[in-house]
Amino acid sequence: MEYTIKKLSALAGVSTRTLRYYDEIGILKPARINSSGYRIYGEKEIDRLQQILFYRELGVNLDSIKEIIASPDFDEINALKQHYNELLARRHQLNALIHNVEKTIFNKEGRITMSDREKFDGFKKKLVEDNEKKYGKEIREKYGEETVKKSNEQFMNMTEEQYNELQELGNEVLETLKEAYKDGNPAGELGQKAAELHKKWITFCWGNYNAEAHANLTQMYVDDERFRAHYDKEQPGCAEFLRDAVWIYTGMKK
């Protein structure tokens, strides 16, 4: 079956303006233009639009979507399976938050007694699962299943006070790193202070400390664009600066 741009807009729930824009940037072109000058879309274009909307729902930007679906290695079935697993993970996270809200209501009504830790379980579980989705594979390859499992358990067992302390420590790392970068010397007082704070932060997360693992972690911050973007958000170059400071702090050689 074929659709005009107006009919496809109504079918997919996207505006005709969006479809025209997709045509302009080359991510979704019509199958043909009819004699009246209307864009006509067929089954192939319908399936492609569905894939685009799946990726958009998962937060992928249009440039990345275009690169993914235009790749000669793109496998539609595998992509659908990936979408399915991502959506299942989202549902799992949402269910955890719903359960947490429900328990909070019962607690307020006096039907149950909820510990302070339980009040934040849903949020912490979501953070763990988000982290698993983004970095789980890489972290497991570098540090092993047992290390990751222990770190997740450490995080989930934190009290509200410990969780707040972790957040404050993480912010202090970033602020100190930014100031140390201005100083320009990873071996200097501020640079080493940033490395020391980062050591405290990862020890809080991991439950123990290993200098070699610390050094390797900061190298991953540089190599992986997702980690690098986090540390370079306000000041490009901070990820490499932190790596250099930590390698000096731990006595490792780059």
Short mmCIF file of C-alpha atoms in Angstrom, two decimals:
data_model
loop_
_atom_site.label_atom_id
_atom_site.label_comp_id
_atom_site.label_asym_id
_atom_site.label_seq_id
_atom_site.Cartn_x
_atom_site.Cartn_y
_atom_site.Cartn_z
CA MET A 1 0.00 0.00 0.00
CA GLU A 2 1.15 3.52 -0.78
CA TYR A 3 0.64 6.73 1.18
CA THR A 4 0.79 10.41 0.42
CA ILE A 5 2.72 12.53 2.90
CA LYS A 6 -0.58 13.65 4.48
CA LYS A 7 -1.83 10.09 4.93
CA LEU A 8 1.53 8.90 6.30
CA SER A 9 1.51 11.82 8.73
CA ALA A 10 -1.88 10.74 10.07
CA LEU A 11 -0.86 7.07 10.18
CA ALA A 12 2.42 7.58 12.05
CA GLY A 13 1.40 10.50 14.24
CA VAL A 14 4.15 12.81 12.96
CA SER A 15 3.71 16.13 11.22
CA THR A 16 4.04 16.60 7.47
CA ARG A 17 6.69 19.21 8.30
CA THR A 18 8.74 16.51 10.06
CA LEU A 19 8.43 14.18 7.07
CA ARG A 20 9.53 16.95 4.71
CA TYR A 21 12.51 17.62 6.97
CA TYR A 22 13.41 13.92 6.98
CA ASP A 23 13.35 14.07 3.18
CA GLU A 24 15.56 17.18 3.13
CA ILE A 25 18.26 15.63 5.33
CA GLY A 26 18.08 12.32 3.47
CA ILE A 27 17.05 10.10 6.36
CA LEU A 28 13.65 9.23 4.84
CA LYS A 29 13.02 9.92 1.18
CA PRO A 30 9.74 9.07 -0.55
CA ALA A 31 9.60 6.12 -2.90
CA ARG A 32 8.65 8.47 -5.70
CA ILE A 33 7.06 11.79 -6.60
CA ASN A 34 3.78 11.40 -8.50
CA SER A 35 2.65 13.42 -11.50
CA SER A 36 0.97 15.95 -9.21
CA GLY A 37 4.20 16.56 -7.30
CA TYR A 38 3.15 14.68 -4.14
CA ARG A 39 5.58 12.56 -2.16
CA ILE A 40 4.53 8.90 -2.21
CA TYR A 41 5.71 6.41 0.41
CA GLY A 42 5.66 2.62 0.12
CA GLU A 43 6.20 -0.32 2.47
CA LYS A 44 9.98 0.12 2.56
CA GLU A 45 9.61 3.74 3.67
CA ILE A 46 6.97 2.80 6.25
CA ASP A 47 9.38 0.32 7.86
CA ARG A 48 12.20 2.87 7.78
CA LEU A 49 10.05 5.51 9.46
CA GLN A 50 9.13 3.00 12.16
CA GLN A 51 12.84 2.38 12.82
CA ILE A 52 13.52 6.13 12.96
CA LEU A 53 10.74 6.63 15.51
CA PHE A 54 11.98 3.70 17.60
CA TYR A 55 15.45 5.24 17.77
CA ARG A 56 14.04 8.71 18.49
CA GLU A 57 12.03 7.27 21.39
CA LEU A 58 15.25 5.83 22.78
CA GLY A 59 16.90 9.26 22.64
CA VAL A 60 19.18 8.73 19.61
CA ASN A 61 19.81 11.91 17.57
CA LEU A 62 18.96 12.08 13.87
CA ASP A 63 22.56 12.15 12.64
CA SER A 64 23.30 8.92 14.50
CA ILE A 65 20.04 7.31 13.32
CA LYS A 66 20.88 8.16 9.72
CA GLU A 67 24.34 6.63 10.10
CA ILE A 68 22.92 3.48 11.70
CA ILE A 69 20.12 2.72 9.26
CA ALA A 70 22.13 3.75 6.17
CA SER A 71 24.94 1.35 7.07
CA PRO A 72 25.29 -1.66 4.72
CA ASP A 73 25.61 -3.79 7.89
CA PHE A 74 22.25 -2.62 9.27
CA ASP A 75 20.13 -5.62 10.26
CA GLU A 76 16.48 -4.74 10.73
CA ILE A 77 15.61 -7.84 12.76
CA ASN A 78 18.53 -7.35 15.16
CA ALA A 79 17.62 -3.68 15.47
CA LEU A 80 14.04 -4.61 16.40
CA LYS A 81 15.32 -7.07 19.00
CA GLN A 82 17.53 -4.33 20.45
CA HIS A 83 14.55 -1.94 20.58
CA TYR A 84 12.53 -4.66 22.31
CA ASN A 85 15.18 -5.22 24.98
CA GLU A 86 15.61 -1.48 25.54
CA LEU A 87 11.87 -1.04 26.03
CA LEU A 88 11.72 -4.00 28.42
CA ALA A 89 14.47 -2.38 30.47
CA ARG A 90 12.52 0.89 30.55
CA ARG A 91 9.39 -0.94 31.66
CA HIS A 92 11.38 -2.66 34.41
CA GLN A 93 12.69 0.71 35.61
CA LEU A 94 9.22 2.25 35.52
CA ASN A 95 7.75 -0.69 37.45
CA ALA A 96 10.40 -0.20 40.16
CA LEU A 97 9.48 3.47 40.50
CA ILE A 98 5.74 2.68 40.52
CA HIS A 99 6.33 0.12 43.28
CA ASN A 100 8.33 2.68 45.23
CA VAL A 101 5.54 5.28 44.94
CA GLU A 102 2.94 2.70 45.97
CA LYS A 103 4.93 1.77 49.10
CA THR A 104 5.36 5.45 49.91
CA ILE A 105 1.58 5.97 49.73
CA PHE A 106 1.01 3.00 52.05
CA ASN A 107 3.67 4.40 54.39
CA LYS A 108 1.98 7.81 54.50
CA GLU A 109 -1.38 6.15 55.16
CA GLY A 110 0.14 4.21 58.06
CA ARG A 111 -0.44 0.83 56.45
CA ILE A 112 3.28 -0.08 56.36
CA THR A 113 6.52 1.26 57.81
CA MET A 114 9.06 2.25 55.17
CA SER A 115 12.74 2.58 56.04
CA ASP A 116 14.72 5.58 54.84
CA ARG A 117 16.72 3.32 52.55
CA GLU A 118 13.59 1.89 50.96
CA LYS A 119 12.41 5.40 50.09
CA PHE A 120 15.28 5.71 47.63
CA ASP A 121 15.52 2.11 46.37
CA GLY A 122 13.53 2.82 43.21
CA PHE A 123 15.71 5.75 42.24
CA LYS A 124 18.96 3.92 42.98
CA LYS A 125 17.80 0.88 41.05
CA LYS A 126 17.06 3.06 38.04
CA LEU A 127 20.53 4.62 38.24
CA VAL A 128 22.15 1.18 38.37
CA GLU A 129 20.12 -0.04 35.40
CA ASP A 130 20.83 3.12 33.40
CA ASN A 131 24.53 2.65 34.09
CA GLU A 132 24.30 -1.00 33.08
CA LYS A 133 22.66 -0.04 29.81
CA LYS A 134 25.28 2.58 28.96
CA TYR A 135 28.51 1.07 30.26
CA GLY A 136 27.81 -2.46 31.54
CA LYS A 137 29.47 -4.31 28.68
CA GLU A 138 32.68 -2.28 28.71
CA ILE A 139 33.02 -2.32 32.49
CA ARG A 140 32.52 -6.09 32.67
CA GLU A 141 35.12 -6.66 29.96
CA LYS A 142 37.66 -4.60 31.89
CA TYR A 143 36.90 -5.51 35.51
CA GLY A 144 34.89 -8.73 35.44
CA GLU A 145 31.40 -9.75 36.51
CA GLU A 146 32.20 -10.07 40.22
CA THR A 147 33.62 -6.55 40.51
CA VAL A 148 30.59 -5.01 38.80
CA LYS A 149 28.19 -7.06 40.91
CA LYS A 150 29.91 -5.99 44.12
CA SER A 151 29.87 -2.34 43.06
CA ASN A 152 26.14 -2.48 42.27
CA GLU A 153 25.41 -4.12 45.62
CA GLN A 154 27.50 -1.47 47.38
CA PHE A 155 25.47 1.26 45.71
CA MET A 156 22.07 -0.34 46.36
CA ASN A 157 22.88 -0.80 50.08
CA MET A 158 23.78 2.85 50.62
CA THR A 159 21.78 4.82 53.13
CA GLU A 160 20.28 8.15 52.16
CA GLU A 161 23.11 9.90 54.00
CA GLN A 162 25.76 7.87 52.17
CA TYR A 163 24.06 8.46 48.83
CA ASN A 164 24.00 12.23 49.42
CA GLU A 165 27.65 12.11 50.45
CA LEU A 166 28.50 10.28 47.21
CA GLN A 167 26.69 12.91 45.15
CA GLU A 168 28.48 15.75 46.96
CA LEU A 169 31.83 14.02 46.51
CA GLY A 170 31.16 13.56 42.79
CA ASN A 171 30.38 17.28 42.43
CA GLU A 172 33.52 18.15 44.38
CA VAL A 173 35.59 16.04 42.00
CA LEU A 174 34.24 17.95 38.99
CA GLU A 175 34.67 21.37 40.59
CA THR A 176 38.23 20.63 41.74
CA LEU A 177 39.09 19.16 38.35
CA LYS A 178 37.86 22.29 36.60
CA GLU A 179 40.01 24.52 38.82
CA ALA A 180 43.01 22.19 38.48
CA TYR A 181 42.72 22.28 34.69
CA LYS A 182 43.00 26.09 34.80
CA ASP A 183 46.18 25.65 36.83
CA GLY A 184 47.44 23.43 34.02
CA ASN A 185 49.60 21.08 36.09
CA PRO A 186 48.28 17.55 36.77
CA ALA A 187 51.20 17.00 39.18
CA GLY A 188 50.40 20.20 41.07
CA GLU A 189 48.51 20.57 44.33
CA LEU A 190 45.08 20.98 42.72
CA GLY A 191 45.67 18.24 40.18
CA GLN A 192 46.63 15.77 42.88
CA LYS A 193 43.73 16.90 45.04
CA ALA A 194 41.39 16.05 42.13
CA ALA A 195 43.04 12.62 41.87
CA GLU A 196 42.67 12.04 45.62
CA LEU A 197 38.98 13.03 45.56
CA HIS A 198 38.42 10.78 42.58
CA LYS A 199 40.03 7.93 44.51
CA LYS A 200 37.58 8.52 47.39
CA TRP A 201 34.67 8.63 44.96
CA ILE A 202 35.46 5.32 43.23
CA THR A 203 36.25 3.65 46.57
CA PHE A 204 32.79 4.73 47.72
CA CYS A 205 31.34 3.12 44.59
CA TRP A 206 33.49 -0.01 44.50
CA GLY A 207 33.80 -0.72 48.21
CA ASN A 208 37.59 -1.08 47.89
CA TYR A 209 40.49 0.53 46.07
CA ASN A 210 43.01 -0.70 43.51
CA ALA A 211 45.53 1.78 42.09
CA GLU A 212 45.95 -0.04 38.77
CA ALA A 213 42.17 -0.26 38.27
CA HIS A 214 41.93 3.45 39.12
CA ALA A 215 44.51 4.34 36.47
CA ASN A 216 42.86 2.09 33.87
CA LEU A 217 39.47 3.61 34.62
CA THR A 218 40.68 7.11 33.86
CA GLN A 219 42.19 5.88 30.60
CA MET A 220 38.74 4.58 29.69
CA TYR A 221 37.37 8.06 30.40
CA VAL A 222 39.62 9.31 27.60
CA ASP A 223 39.06 6.43 25.18
CA ASP A 224 35.26 6.24 25.52
CA GLU A 225 33.50 9.30 24.11
CA ARG A 226 30.55 8.92 26.52
CA PHE A 227 32.79 9.18 29.60
CA ARG A 228 34.91 11.87 27.96
CA ALA A 229 31.81 13.95 27.23
CA HIS A 230 30.87 13.84 30.92
CA TYR A 231 34.22 15.16 32.14
CA ASP A 232 34.71 17.54 29.20
CA LYS A 233 31.19 18.98 29.40
CA GLU A 234 32.19 22.33 30.90
CA GLN A 235 35.88 22.31 30.01
CA PRO A 236 37.22 20.26 27.07
CA GLY A 237 40.41 18.46 28.04
CA CYS A 238 39.40 17.65 31.62
CA ALA A 239 39.17 13.91 30.95
CA GLU A 240 42.78 13.75 29.78
CA PHE A 241 43.89 16.03 32.60
CA LEU A 242 42.23 13.75 35.17
CA ARG A 243 43.86 10.72 33.56
CA ASP A 244 47.28 12.38 33.77
CA ALA A 245 46.73 13.44 37.39
CA VAL A 246 45.61 9.96 38.43
CA TRP A 247 48.49 8.26 36.62
CA ILE A 248 50.87 10.51 38.54
CA TYR A 249 48.96 9.93 41.79
CA THR A 250 49.05 6.13 41.39
CA GLY A 251 52.66 6.02 40.19
CA MET A 252 51.66 4.45 36.87
CA LYS A 253 53.32 5.35 33.60
CA LYS A 254 51.33 6.46 30.56
#
